[in-house]
Coordinates of C-alpha atoms in Angstrom, one line a residue:
X297 CA -0.1 0.0 -0.1
X298 CA 1.0 3.6 -0.1
X299 CA 3.2 4.7 2.6
X300 CA 1.1 6.3 5.2
X301 CA 2.6 9.6 5.3
X302 CA 1.8 10.1 1.8
X303 CA -1.9 9.4 1.9
X304 CA -1.6 11.8 5.1
X305 CA 0.3 14.5 3.4
X306 CA -2.3 14.4 0.2
X307 CA -5.3 14.6 2.8
X308 CA -3.6 17.9 4.3
X309 CA -2.6 19.2 1.1
X310 CA -6.6 18.9 0.1
X311 CA -7.3 20.7 3.1
X312 CA -9.2 17.3 4.4
X313 CA -7.6 17.8 7.6
X314 CA -5.6 20.0 9.8
X315 CA -1.9 20.0 11.5
X316 CA -4.0 20.3 15.1
X317 CA -6.4 17.2 13.8
X318 CA -3.3 15.1 13.0
X319 CA -1.5 16.2 16.4
X320 CA -4.7 15.5 18.4
X321 CA -4.7 11.9 16.9
X322 CA -1.1 10.9 17.1
X323 CA -1.9 11.3 20.5
X324 CA -4.8 9.3 20.4
X325 CA -3.5 6.6 18.6
X326 CA -0.9 5.9 21.6
X327 CA -4.2 4.8 23.5
X328 CA -5.9 2.7 20.8
X329 CA -3.0 1.1 18.8
X330 CA -5.1 2.3 16.0
X331 CA -3.5 3.7 12.4
X332 CA -3.3 7.6 11.9
X333 CA -5.6 7.3 9.5
X334 CA -8.4 5.1 11.2
X335 CA -7.7 7.4 14.3
X336 CA -8.8 9.9 12.2
X337 CA -11.5 8.7 11.1
X338 CA -12.7 7.5 14.4
X339 CA -12.6 10.9 15.9
X340 CA -15.0 12.3 12.9
X341 CA -11.9 14.3 11.0
X342 CA -12.4 12.8 8.1
X343 CA -14.7 9.9 6.3
X344 CA -13.2 6.1 5.3
X345 CA -13.9 7.4 1.8
X346 CA -11.9 10.2 1.6
X347 CA -9.3 8.2 3.0
X348 CA -9.6 5.4 0.1
X349 CA -9.9 8.4 -2.5
X350 CA -6.6 9.8 -1.3
X351 CA -4.7 6.4 -0.8
X352 CA -5.6 5.5 -4.4
X353 CA -4.7 8.9 -5.9
X354 CA -1.1 8.1 -4.0
X355 CA -1.0 4.6 -5.7
X356 CA -2.2 6.1 -9.0
X357 CA -4.9 3.7 -9.1
X358 CA -9.0 4.0 -9.4
X359 CA -10.9 3.9 -6.3
X360 CA -14.5 2.6 -6.4
X361 CA -17.2 3.4 -4.0
X362 CA -19.2 -0.1 -3.5
X363 CA -22.0 1.8 -1.6
X364 CA -24.3 2.0 -4.8
X365 CA -22.5 -0.5 -6.8
X366 CA -24.4 -3.5 -8.7
X367 CA -22.3 -6.6 -9.4
X368 CA -23.3 -9.3 -11.8
X369 CA -23.8 -12.4 -10.3
X370 CA -21.9 -14.2 -12.8
X371 CA -18.9 -12.2 -12.1
X372 CA -19.2 -12.9 -8.4
X373 CA -19.0 -16.7 -9.3
X374 CA -15.3 -15.9 -10.8
X375 CA -14.0 -16.0 -7.3
X376 CA -15.1 -18.3 -4.7
X377 CA -16.1 -16.9 -1.1
X378 CA -13.5 -18.4 0.9
X379 CA -10.7 -16.8 -1.8
X380 CA -12.6 -13.3 -1.3
X381 CA -12.8 -13.4 2.1
X382 CA -9.0 -14.6 2.7
X383 CA -7.6 -11.9 0.5
X384 CA -10.4 -9.2 1.3
X385 CA -11.3 -8.6 -2.1
X386 CA -14.4 -9.1 -4.4
X387 CA -14.9 -9.3 -8.3
X388 CA -16.5 -6.2 -9.7
X389 CA -16.6 -7.0 -13.5
X390 CA -15.3 -8.5 -16.6
X391 CA -14.2 -7.1 -19.5
X392 CA -12.7 -9.4 -22.3
X393 CA -10.7 -11.9 -20.3
X394 CA -9.6 -9.4 -17.5
X395 CA -11.1 -9.5 -14.6
X396 CA -11.2 -6.2 -12.0
X397 CA -11.0 -6.8 -8.3
X398 CA -12.1 -4.6 -5.8
X399 CA -9.1 -5.1 -2.9
X400 CA -8.2 -3.4 0.7
X401 CA -4.8 -3.8 -0.5
X402 CA -4.5 -3.6 -4.5
X403 CA -0.7 -4.1 -4.4
X404 CA -0.8 -7.4 -2.5
X405 CA 0.8 -9.4 -5.6
X406 CA 0.7 -12.5 -3.2
X407 CA -3.0 -12.6 -3.1
X408 CA -3.4 -11.6 -6.7
X409 CA -1.3 -14.6 -7.7
X410 CA -2.9 -17.2 -5.6
X411 CA -6.2 -15.8 -7.3
X412 CA -5.3 -16.3 -10.8
X413 CA -3.7 -19.4 -10.0
X414 CA -6.9 -21.1 -8.2
X415 CA -9.5 -19.5 -10.5
X416 CA -7.6 -20.0 -13.9
X417 CA -8.8 -16.0 -14.6
X418 CA -6.5 -15.0 -17.7
X419 CA -5.8 -11.4 -16.5
X420 CA -6.6 -9.2 -13.3
X421 CA -6.8 -5.8 -12.7
X422 CA -7.4 -4.1 -9.0
X423 CA -9.1 -1.1 -7.7
X424 CA -9.2 0.2 -4.2
X425 CA -12.5 -0.3 -2.1
X426 CA -12.9 0.7 1.5
X427 CA -13.5 -2.3 4.3
X428 CA -17.0 -1.1 5.0
X429 CA -17.9 -1.1 1.4
X430 CA -16.0 -4.2 0.8
X431 CA -17.8 -6.0 3.9
X432 CA -21.2 -4.9 2.6
X433 CA -20.8 -6.4 -0.7
X434 CA -19.0 -9.9 0.5
X435 CA -22.2 -10.2 2.9
X436 CA -24.7 -9.0 0.5
X437 CA -23.3 -11.6 -2.7
X438 CA -21.5 -14.4 -1.2
X439 CA -23.2 -17.2 0.7
X440 CA -26.3 -17.5 -1.8
X441 CA -26.4 -18.4 -5.1
X442 CA -26.4 -15.9 -7.4
X443 CA -30.0 -16.3 -9.0
X444 CA -33.3 -14.6 -7.8
X445 CA -34.5 -18.2 -7.6
X446 CA -32.0 -19.5 -5.6
X447 CA -31.7 -16.5 -3.4
X448 CA -35.8 -17.3 -2.7
X449 CA -34.7 -20.6 -1.4
X450 CA -32.2 -19.2 0.8
X451 CA -34.2 -16.5 2.8
X452 CA -35.3 -16.9 5.9
X453 CA -38.8 -15.6 5.0
X454 CA -40.1 -15.1 9.0
X455 CA -37.0 -12.6 9.4
X456 CA -38.5 -10.3 6.9
X457 CA -42.0 -10.4 6.9
X458 CA -43.4 -7.0 6.5
X459 CA -47.2 -6.7 7.4
X460 CA -49.4 -3.5 7.3
X461 CA -48.7 -2.8 11.0
X462 CA -44.8 -2.9 10.7
X463 CA -43.3 0.7 11.2
X464 CA -40.9 2.6 9.3
X465 CA -38.1 1.9 11.3
X466 CA -39.0 -1.5 11.5
X467 CA -39.5 -1.4 7.3
X468 CA -36.3 0.0 7.3
X469 CA -34.1 -2.5 9.4
X470 CA -35.9 -5.7 7.5
X471 CA -34.7 -4.4 3.9
X472 CA -31.2 -3.9 4.9
X473 CA -31.0 -7.5 5.4
X474 CA -28.3 -8.7 2.6
X475 CA -30.8 -11.2 1.2
X476 CA -33.3 -8.4 0.4
X477 CA -30.6 -6.1 -0.6
X478 CA -28.9 -8.7 -3.2
X479 CA -32.3 -10.0 -4.4
X480 CA -33.3 -6.1 -5.5
X481 CA -29.5 -5.6 -7.3
X482 CA -29.8 -8.8 -9.0
X483 CA -33.3 -7.7 -10.7
X484 CA -31.6 -4.6 -11.7
X485 CA -28.0 -6.2 -12.9
X486 CA -30.5 -8.8 -14.8
X487 CA -32.2 -6.1 -16.4
X488 CA -29.0 -3.9 -17.4
X489 CA -27.2 -7.2 -18.4
X490 CA -30.2 -8.2 -20.9
X491 CA -30.2 -4.1 -22.0
X492 CA -33.6 -3.9 -20.6
X493 CA -35.2 -0.2 -21.1
X494 CA -37.6 -0.6 -18.1
X495 CA -38.2 -3.4 -15.0
X496 CA -42.0 -3.9 -13.8
X497 CA -42.4 -5.1 -10.4
X498 CA -46.1 -6.5 -10.6
X499 CA -48.1 -7.8 -7.8
X500 CA -50.5 -10.2 -8.7
X501 CA -53.1 -12.2 -6.2
X502 CA -50.6 -14.9 -5.4
X503 CA -47.0 -13.9 -7.2
X504 CA -44.7 -10.9 -7.2
X505 CA -44.2 -10.8 -11.0
X506 CA -40.8 -9.4 -12.3
X507 CA -40.6 -8.2 -16.4
X508 CA -38.2 -6.3 -18.1
X509 CA -38.9 -4.3 -20.9
X510 CA -36.5 -5.4 -24.1
X511 CA -36.2 -3.7 -27.0
X512 CA -39.8 -2.7 -26.9
X513 CA -41.0 -5.9 -25.4
X514 CA -42.0 -7.2 -22.1
X515 CA -40.2 -10.8 -21.2
X516 CA -41.1 -12.2 -18.0
X517 CA -37.6 -12.2 -15.6
X518 CA -38.6 -14.1 -12.3
X519 CA -41.6 -14.8 -10.0
X520 CA -41.1 -14.2 -6.4
X521 CA -43.1 -15.6 -3.5
X522 CA -46.0 -13.0 -2.7
X523 CA -44.4 -13.0 1.2
X524 CA -41.3 -11.3 0.0
X525 CA -43.8 -8.9 -2.1
X526 CA -43.4 -6.2 0.8
X527 CA -39.8 -6.2 1.4
X528 CA -38.6 -6.2 -2.2
X529 CA -41.0 -2.8 -3.1
X530 CA -39.9 -1.5 0.1
X531 CA -36.3 -1.8 -0.4
X532 CA -37.0 0.0 -4.0
X533 CA -39.1 3.1 -2.4
X534 CA -36.0 3.4 0.2
X535 CA -33.4 3.4 -2.5
X536 CA -35.9 6.2 -3.9
X537 CA -36.5 8.1 -1.2
X538 CA -40.0 7.6 -0.9
X539 CA -42.3 7.3 1.8
X540 CA -42.5 3.7 2.8
X541 CA -45.3 4.3 5.4
X542 CA -47.6 5.3 2.4
X543 CA -49.0 2.9 0.3
X544 CA -52.1 4.2 -0.6
X545 CA -51.0 7.4 -3.0
X546 CA -48.8 7.2 -6.2
X547 CA -45.2 8.3 -5.6
X548 CA -42.0 9.2 -7.9
X549 CA -38.5 8.8 -7.2
X550 CA -35.2 7.9 -8.6
X551 CA -31.5 6.6 -7.6
X552 CA -28.5 5.4 -9.2
X553 CA -26.6 2.1 -9.3
X554 CA -23.2 1.0 -10.6
X555 CA -23.1 -2.4 -12.4
X556 CA -20.4 -3.3 -13.8
X557 CA -18.6 0.3 -13.5
X558 CA -21.4 1.7 -15.4
X559 CA -23.5 4.5 -13.8
X560 CA -27.4 3.6 -14.0
X561 CA -29.9 6.3 -13.3
X562 CA -33.1 4.7 -12.4
X563 CA -36.4 6.7 -12.4
X564 CA -39.0 5.0 -10.3
X565 CA -42.8 5.4 -10.3
X566 CA -45.0 3.5 -7.4
X567 CA -48.6 3.3 -7.8
X568 CA -51.2 1.6 -5.4
X569 CA -53.0 -1.4 -7.2
X570 CA -55.8 -4.3 -5.9
X571 CA -52.8 -6.6 -5.3
X572 CA -50.2 -3.9 -3.6
X573 CA -48.0 -1.2 -5.1
X574 CA -47.0 -1.6 -8.8
X575 CA -43.4 -0.6 -9.6
X576 CA -41.8 0.7 -12.9
X577 CA -38.4 1.0 -13.2
X578 CA -36.8 3.4 -16.2
X579 CA -33.1 2.3 -16.7
X580 CA -31.0 5.0 -18.3
X581 CA -27.0 3.9 -18.7
X582 CA -25.2 7.5 -17.8
X583 CA -22.0 5.8 -19.8
X584 CA -23.9 5.6 -23.0
X585 CA -22.3 7.4 -25.7
X586 CA -24.3 9.7 -27.9
X587 CA -24.9 8.7 -31.3
X588 CA -24.4 10.8 -34.1
X589 CA -27.3 11.8 -36.5
X590 CA -26.1 9.8 -39.3
X591 CA -26.2 6.7 -36.8
X592 CA -30.2 7.2 -36.0
X593 CA -31.4 5.6 -39.5
X594 CA -32.4 9.0 -41.5
X595 CA -32.6 7.8 -45.1
X596 CA -30.0 9.8 -47.0
X597 CA -32.6 12.4 -48.3
X598 CA -33.9 13.1 -44.9
X599 CA -30.5 13.1 -43.4
X600 CA -29.3 16.2 -45.9
X601 CA -32.7 18.0 -45.0
X602 CA -32.7 17.5 -41.2
X603 CA -28.9 18.8 -41.1
X604 CA -29.8 21.8 -43.1
X605 CA -33.0 22.5 -40.8
X606 CA -31.0 22.2 -37.5
X607 CA -28.9 25.3 -38.5
X608 CA -31.6 27.5 -39.3
X609 CA -31.4 30.7 -36.9
X610 CA -34.9 30.1 -36.0
X611 CA -38.0 28.5 -36.0
X612 CA -39.2 25.1 -33.9
X613 CA -38.2 21.6 -34.8
X614 CA -40.4 19.0 -33.3
X615 CA -40.0 15.3 -32.8
X616 CA -43.1 13.1 -31.8
X617 CA -44.1 9.8 -31.2
X618 CA -45.2 7.8 -28.0
X619 CA -43.3 7.5 -25.0
X620 CA -39.8 5.4 -25.3
X621 CA -39.2 5.8 -28.9
X622 CA -36.2 7.4 -29.0
X623 CA -37.2 11.2 -29.1
X624 CA -34.9 12.4 -26.5
X625 CA -32.0 10.6 -28.3
X626 CA -32.7 12.1 -31.5
X627 CA -32.8 15.6 -30.2
X628 CA -29.5 14.9 -28.4
X629 CA -28.1 14.1 -31.4
X630 CA -29.4 17.1 -33.0
X631 CA -27.9 19.3 -30.4
X632 CA -24.5 17.6 -30.3
X633 CA -24.5 18.4 -34.5
X634 CA -24.6 22.1 -34.1
X635 CA -23.3 22.4 -30.4
X636 CA -19.7 24.7 -30.6
X637 CA -18.0 27.4 -28.8
X638 CA -20.0 30.5 -30.5
X639 CA -23.2 29.1 -29.7
X640 CA -25.5 29.6 -26.3
X641 CA -27.3 26.5 -26.0
X642 CA -29.8 26.1 -23.1
X643 CA -31.8 23.1 -22.3
X644 CA -34.8 22.2 -20.1
X645 CA -35.5 18.8 -19.6
X646 CA -37.1 16.0 -17.1
X647 CA -34.8 14.6 -16.3
X648 CA -31.6 15.2 -17.8
X649 CA -30.6 12.1 -19.6
X650 CA -27.2 13.0 -21.3
X651 CA -24.4 15.7 -20.3
X652 CA -23.3 17.8 -23.0
X653 CA -20.3 20.1 -23.0
X654 CA -20.9 24.0 -23.5
X655 CA -24.5 23.2 -22.9
X656 CA -26.4 24.9 -20.0
X657 CA -29.0 22.1 -18.8
X658 CA -31.8 22.7 -16.5
X659 CA -33.5 19.9 -14.3
X660 CA -37.3 20.4 -14.0
X661 CA -38.1 20.5 -10.6
X662 CA -41.8 20.6 -9.5
X663 CA -41.2 21.0 -5.8
X664 CA -39.7 24.5 -6.5
X665 CA -42.2 25.1 -9.2
X666 CA -39.2 25.0 -11.7
X667 CA -41.7 23.8 -14.6
X668 CA -41.4 23.8 -18.4
X669 CA -42.6 27.2 -18.6
X670 CA -41.3 29.1 -15.8
X671 CA -37.5 27.3 -16.9
X672 CA -38.3 28.4 -20.4
X673 CA -39.2 32.2 -19.4
X674 CA -36.1 32.4 -17.6
X675 CA -34.0 30.7 -20.3
X676 CA -35.2 33.5 -22.6
X677 CA -33.6 35.8 -20.5
X678 CA -30.1 34.2 -20.6
X679 CA -29.6 35.2 -24.2
X680 CA -29.7 31.9 -26.0
X681 CA -29.1 30.9 -29.5
X682 CA -30.7 27.2 -29.2
X683 CA -33.3 26.3 -26.8
X684 CA -34.4 22.7 -26.1
X685 CA -37.5 21.8 -24.1
X686 CA -38.0 18.5 -23.0
X687 CA -41.8 18.2 -23.8
X688 CA -44.6 20.6 -24.8
X689 CA -47.3 19.3 -22.4
X690 CA -49.6 22.7 -22.1
X691 CA -50.5 25.8 -23.9
X692 CA -48.3 28.3 -21.6
X693 CA -45.2 26.1 -22.5
X694 CA -46.4 25.8 -26.2
X695 CA -47.0 29.5 -26.2
X696 CA -43.8 30.8 -25.1
X697 CA -41.7 28.4 -27.3
X698 CA -43.8 29.4 -30.2
X699 CA -42.7 33.2 -29.6
X700 CA -39.1 32.1 -28.8
X701 CA -39.3 30.7 -32.4
X702 CA -40.9 33.8 -33.8
X703 CA -38.3 36.3 -31.9
X704 CA -34.7 34.6 -33.4
X705 CA -34.4 31.1 -31.7
X706 CA -34.1 27.9 -32.9
X707 CA -36.4 25.8 -30.7
X708 CA -36.0 21.8 -30.3
X709 CA -38.8 19.9 -28.4
X710 CA -41.0 17.1 -28.5
X711 CA -44.6 16.1 -28.6
X712 CA -47.1 13.1 -28.2
X713 CA -48.6 12.6 -31.3
X714 CA -48.8 9.4 -33.7
X715 CA -47.4 11.1 -36.8
X716 CA -45.9 14.1 -37.9
X717 CA -49.1 16.0 -39.6
X718 CA -50.7 15.4 -36.4
X719 CA -47.9 17.9 -34.5
X720 CA -49.8 20.7 -36.6
X721 CA -53.4 19.9 -35.6
X722 CA -52.3 19.4 -31.9
X723 CA -50.9 22.5 -31.1
X724 CA -53.9 24.2 -32.8
X725 CA -56.1 22.1 -30.4
X726 CA -54.2 23.1 -27.5
X727 CA -55.5 26.8 -28.0
X728 CA -52.6 28.2 -30.1
X729 CA -53.4 30.5 -32.9
X730 CA -53.1 28.8 -36.2
X731 CA -51.2 31.6 -38.2
X732 CA -48.7 31.2 -35.3
X733 CA -48.1 27.3 -35.6
X734 CA -47.8 27.6 -39.5
X735 CA -45.3 30.4 -39.3
X736 CA -43.2 29.1 -36.2
X737 CA -42.9 25.2 -37.3
X738 CA -40.1 24.6 -39.6
X739 CA -39.9 21.0 -39.4
X740 CA -41.7 17.7 -37.4
X741 CA -39.9 14.5 -37.3
X742 CA -42.2 11.8 -36.3
X743 CA -40.1 8.3 -35.5
X744 CA -40.9 4.8 -33.7
X745 CA -37.8 2.2 -32.7
X746 CA -38.3 -1.5 -34.6
X747 CA -36.6 -4.2 -33.5
X748 CA -33.6 -5.2 -35.6
X749 CA -32.6 -8.6 -36.7
X750 CA -30.1 -10.6 -34.6
X751 CA -27.3 -10.7 -36.6
X752 CA -26.1 -13.9 -35.3
X753 CA -29.4 -15.9 -36.6
X754 CA -29.9 -13.8 -39.4
X755 CA -31.4 -15.8 -42.6
X756 CA -32.9 -14.7 -46.2
X757 CA -36.2 -15.9 -47.3
X758 CA -38.6 -15.4 -50.4
X759 CA -41.8 -13.5 -48.9
X760 CA -45.2 -14.7 -50.3
X761 CA -47.5 -12.3 -52.4
X762 CA -49.1 -10.8 -49.6
X763 CA -45.7 -9.8 -48.1
X764 CA -44.7 -8.1 -51.5
X765 CA -48.5 -6.4 -52.0
X766 CA -47.4 -4.5 -48.6
X767 CA -44.0 -3.5 -49.8
X768 CA -45.6 -2.3 -53.2
X769 CA -43.4 -4.6 -55.3
X770 CA -44.7 -6.8 -58.2
X771 CA -45.1 -10.2 -57.0
X772 CA -44.1 -11.7 -60.5
X773 CA -40.9 -9.7 -60.4
X774 CA -37.7 -12.4 -59.5
X775 CA -34.9 -12.6 -57.0
X776 CA -36.8 -10.7 -54.0
X777 CA -35.6 -11.8 -51.1
X778 CA -36.4 -10.4 -47.3
X779 CA -34.8 -11.3 -43.7
X780 CA -35.6 -12.5 -40.4
X781 CA -34.2 -13.9 -37.3
X782 CA -34.2 -17.6 -36.9
X783 CA -33.7 -17.6 -33.2
X784 CA -30.4 -18.5 -31.0
X785 CA -29.1 -17.7 -27.5
X786 CA -27.7 -14.3 -28.2
X787 CA -31.1 -13.3 -29.0
X788 CA -33.2 -15.2 -26.4
X789 CA -34.7 -17.1 -29.3
X790 CA -36.4 -14.0 -30.0
X791 CA -34.8 -13.4 -33.6
X792 CA -34.2 -9.7 -32.8
X793 CA -31.4 -7.8 -31.0
X794 CA -31.0 -4.3 -30.4
X795 CA -33.5 -1.4 -32.0
X796 CA -33.4 1.2 -34.9
X797 CA -35.4 4.3 -35.6
X798 CA -37.7 4.6 -38.5
X799 CA -38.9 8.2 -39.4
X800 CA -41.2 10.4 -41.6
X801 CA -39.8 14.4 -42.2
X802 CA -42.5 16.7 -42.6
X803 CA -41.1 20.2 -43.8
X804 CA -44.5 22.6 -44.3
X805 CA -44.7 24.0 -47.2
X806 CA -46.9 26.4 -48.5
X807 CA -49.9 24.8 -49.1
X808 CA -49.2 22.6 -45.3
X809 CA -49.1 26.2 -43.9
X810 CA -52.3 27.6 -45.7
X811 CA -54.2 24.0 -44.0
X812 CA -53.0 24.7 -40.7
X813 CA -54.5 28.2 -40.8
X814 CA -57.7 27.0 -41.9
X815 CA -57.7 24.2 -39.4
X816 CA -58.2 21.3 -41.5
X817 CA -58.0 17.8 -40.6
X818 CA -54.8 15.9 -39.9
X819 CA -55.8 13.9 -43.0
X820 CA -55.6 16.4 -45.2
X821 CA -52.2 17.9 -44.0
X822 CA -51.2 14.2 -44.4
X823 CA -52.1 14.3 -47.8
X824 CA -50.9 17.7 -48.8
X825 CA -47.4 16.3 -47.0
X826 CA -47.2 12.8 -49.1
X827 CA -48.0 15.1 -52.3
X828 CA -44.8 17.1 -51.2
X829 CA -42.6 14.3 -51.2
X830 CA -42.7 12.5 -47.4
X831 CA -42.5 9.2 -46.9
X832 CA -44.4 8.1 -43.7
X833 CA -43.0 5.5 -41.4
X834 CA -44.4 2.4 -42.9
X835 CA -43.0 3.3 -46.0
X836 CA -39.5 4.2 -44.2
X837 CA -39.6 0.9 -42.7
X838 CA -40.5 -1.3 -45.5
X839 CA -37.2 -0.1 -46.9
X840 CA -35.2 -1.1 -44.2
X841 CA -37.0 -4.1 -44.0
X842 CA -35.6 -4.7 -47.7
X843 CA -32.3 -3.9 -46.7
X844 CA -32.3 -6.7 -44.0
X845 CA -32.3 -4.1 -41.2
X846 CA -35.5 -5.1 -39.4
X847 CA -38.7 -7.7 -40.5
X848 CA -41.7 -6.6 -42.5
X849 CA -44.0 -7.9 -39.4
X850 CA -42.0 -5.8 -37.2
X851 CA -42.6 -2.6 -39.2
X852 CA -46.1 -3.6 -39.7
X853 CA -46.7 -3.8 -35.9
X854 CA -45.7 -0.4 -35.2
X855 CA -47.3 1.3 -38.2
X856 CA -50.7 0.2 -38.0
X857 CA -52.2 3.3 -38.3
X858 CA -50.4 4.4 -41.6
X859 CA -51.6 4.0 -45.2
X860 CA -49.8 3.9 -48.6

């Protein structure tokens, strides 16, 4: 380990302790026999985490806080419990053939060699962890087998029983038990490993069902006995800073976890139902890199037009679609494309999902009345060039955004409509003046996310005549092949892995503007947009199906309202 003096000197240099505190600790050491660092901690002058962080900096190795760190159970199996306890270590994550261990003494070469020899791990990296964090992790992850079903068999159910009469202190104590902690950690870790976007914790009459939404589809993950329901849900509520005693009203919260050294932001919604509280957790990987506009899936023509539109000096660009269709990703990609030091870009979001350099990002906070509309008013006093409003939810926000666009700002936002033409009629229906809508909106992009064919089990096939007619192709034409996934272990036998976006991009021309002012129907605007050359989402999706990106069935499933 680093020399004690080096760590203490660094703590002193950082201003975390004083010379007087060191003197007091040195005097106290003679009575207790503890080390200087431990004495400083016990006297309350510094925390164990601050000591570990300084030691890691001295050693020039990473430090990882295990407080909210979630480990894949498959990784835990790489190092047996007796070996982990013997060498005061725990496996944290695996990248390729290299396993990273959290250790109290990362420079213990003998321990590392012993672990490598007995586990046959090819390569080992080490990071520094605290004794408290290591002990908690070992208690939570070892002593039980690494799956939810197997943990259930080992739980003393009577010990963690929560009843309607249980008080907050009693519940808090119960849900801090290692089995409950591990069960919730495993539920989250499995979802992250499977690339789920949401976890659904659903109480039924006789069971607690866990389902994960993967590539837009819900799959059952595990079934938990009914008598463990309250413990699992209470644990999630405590993590989310919810009132665990309140079970009759909906609540919202959020928390963060580290899973395999990835920061996962988790938004939690809890509502009361007939059989108990239903919880949905939305997962956001904070380490996910932003994708560029070219990676979104826009056709070459739409990409060229969209890149031109986002560089305009004023106007509103809307991205529409249902929840979870990738609207926010499109907006972030748009901002990243035009982001530079010459522009003042300000956003107001709920929540802030990605961090962007040079961009001032504001988080909506209902508790202090920082809403989209109030935040947008303040943004306009900050001399912005570009504004992003996470969502237009009401007339007030829409009105401010429209006037911002008409006074020399480019505004990006989202709206919940089924297609691009419907955005214009939705804004008018909200109460905006039609002539303002027609003047301010310069583009509307509607999108959906379709599942991509798994590359591991992808195969071609000859479609039947009905499918060819849906594609607008001549059934008599020869050499037409489509693609599908046959199903394999890599895609959980679904034939799909990952998602891609399909788009329709409407750029209002004079006819569309006149129809908007006249308050005509969405269908009329849709016909005018098609006449002007807009390809709808179904057409865009079917082109992607012909290229082997997705299947015809997937496109038809998500574009039922579209007609050629």
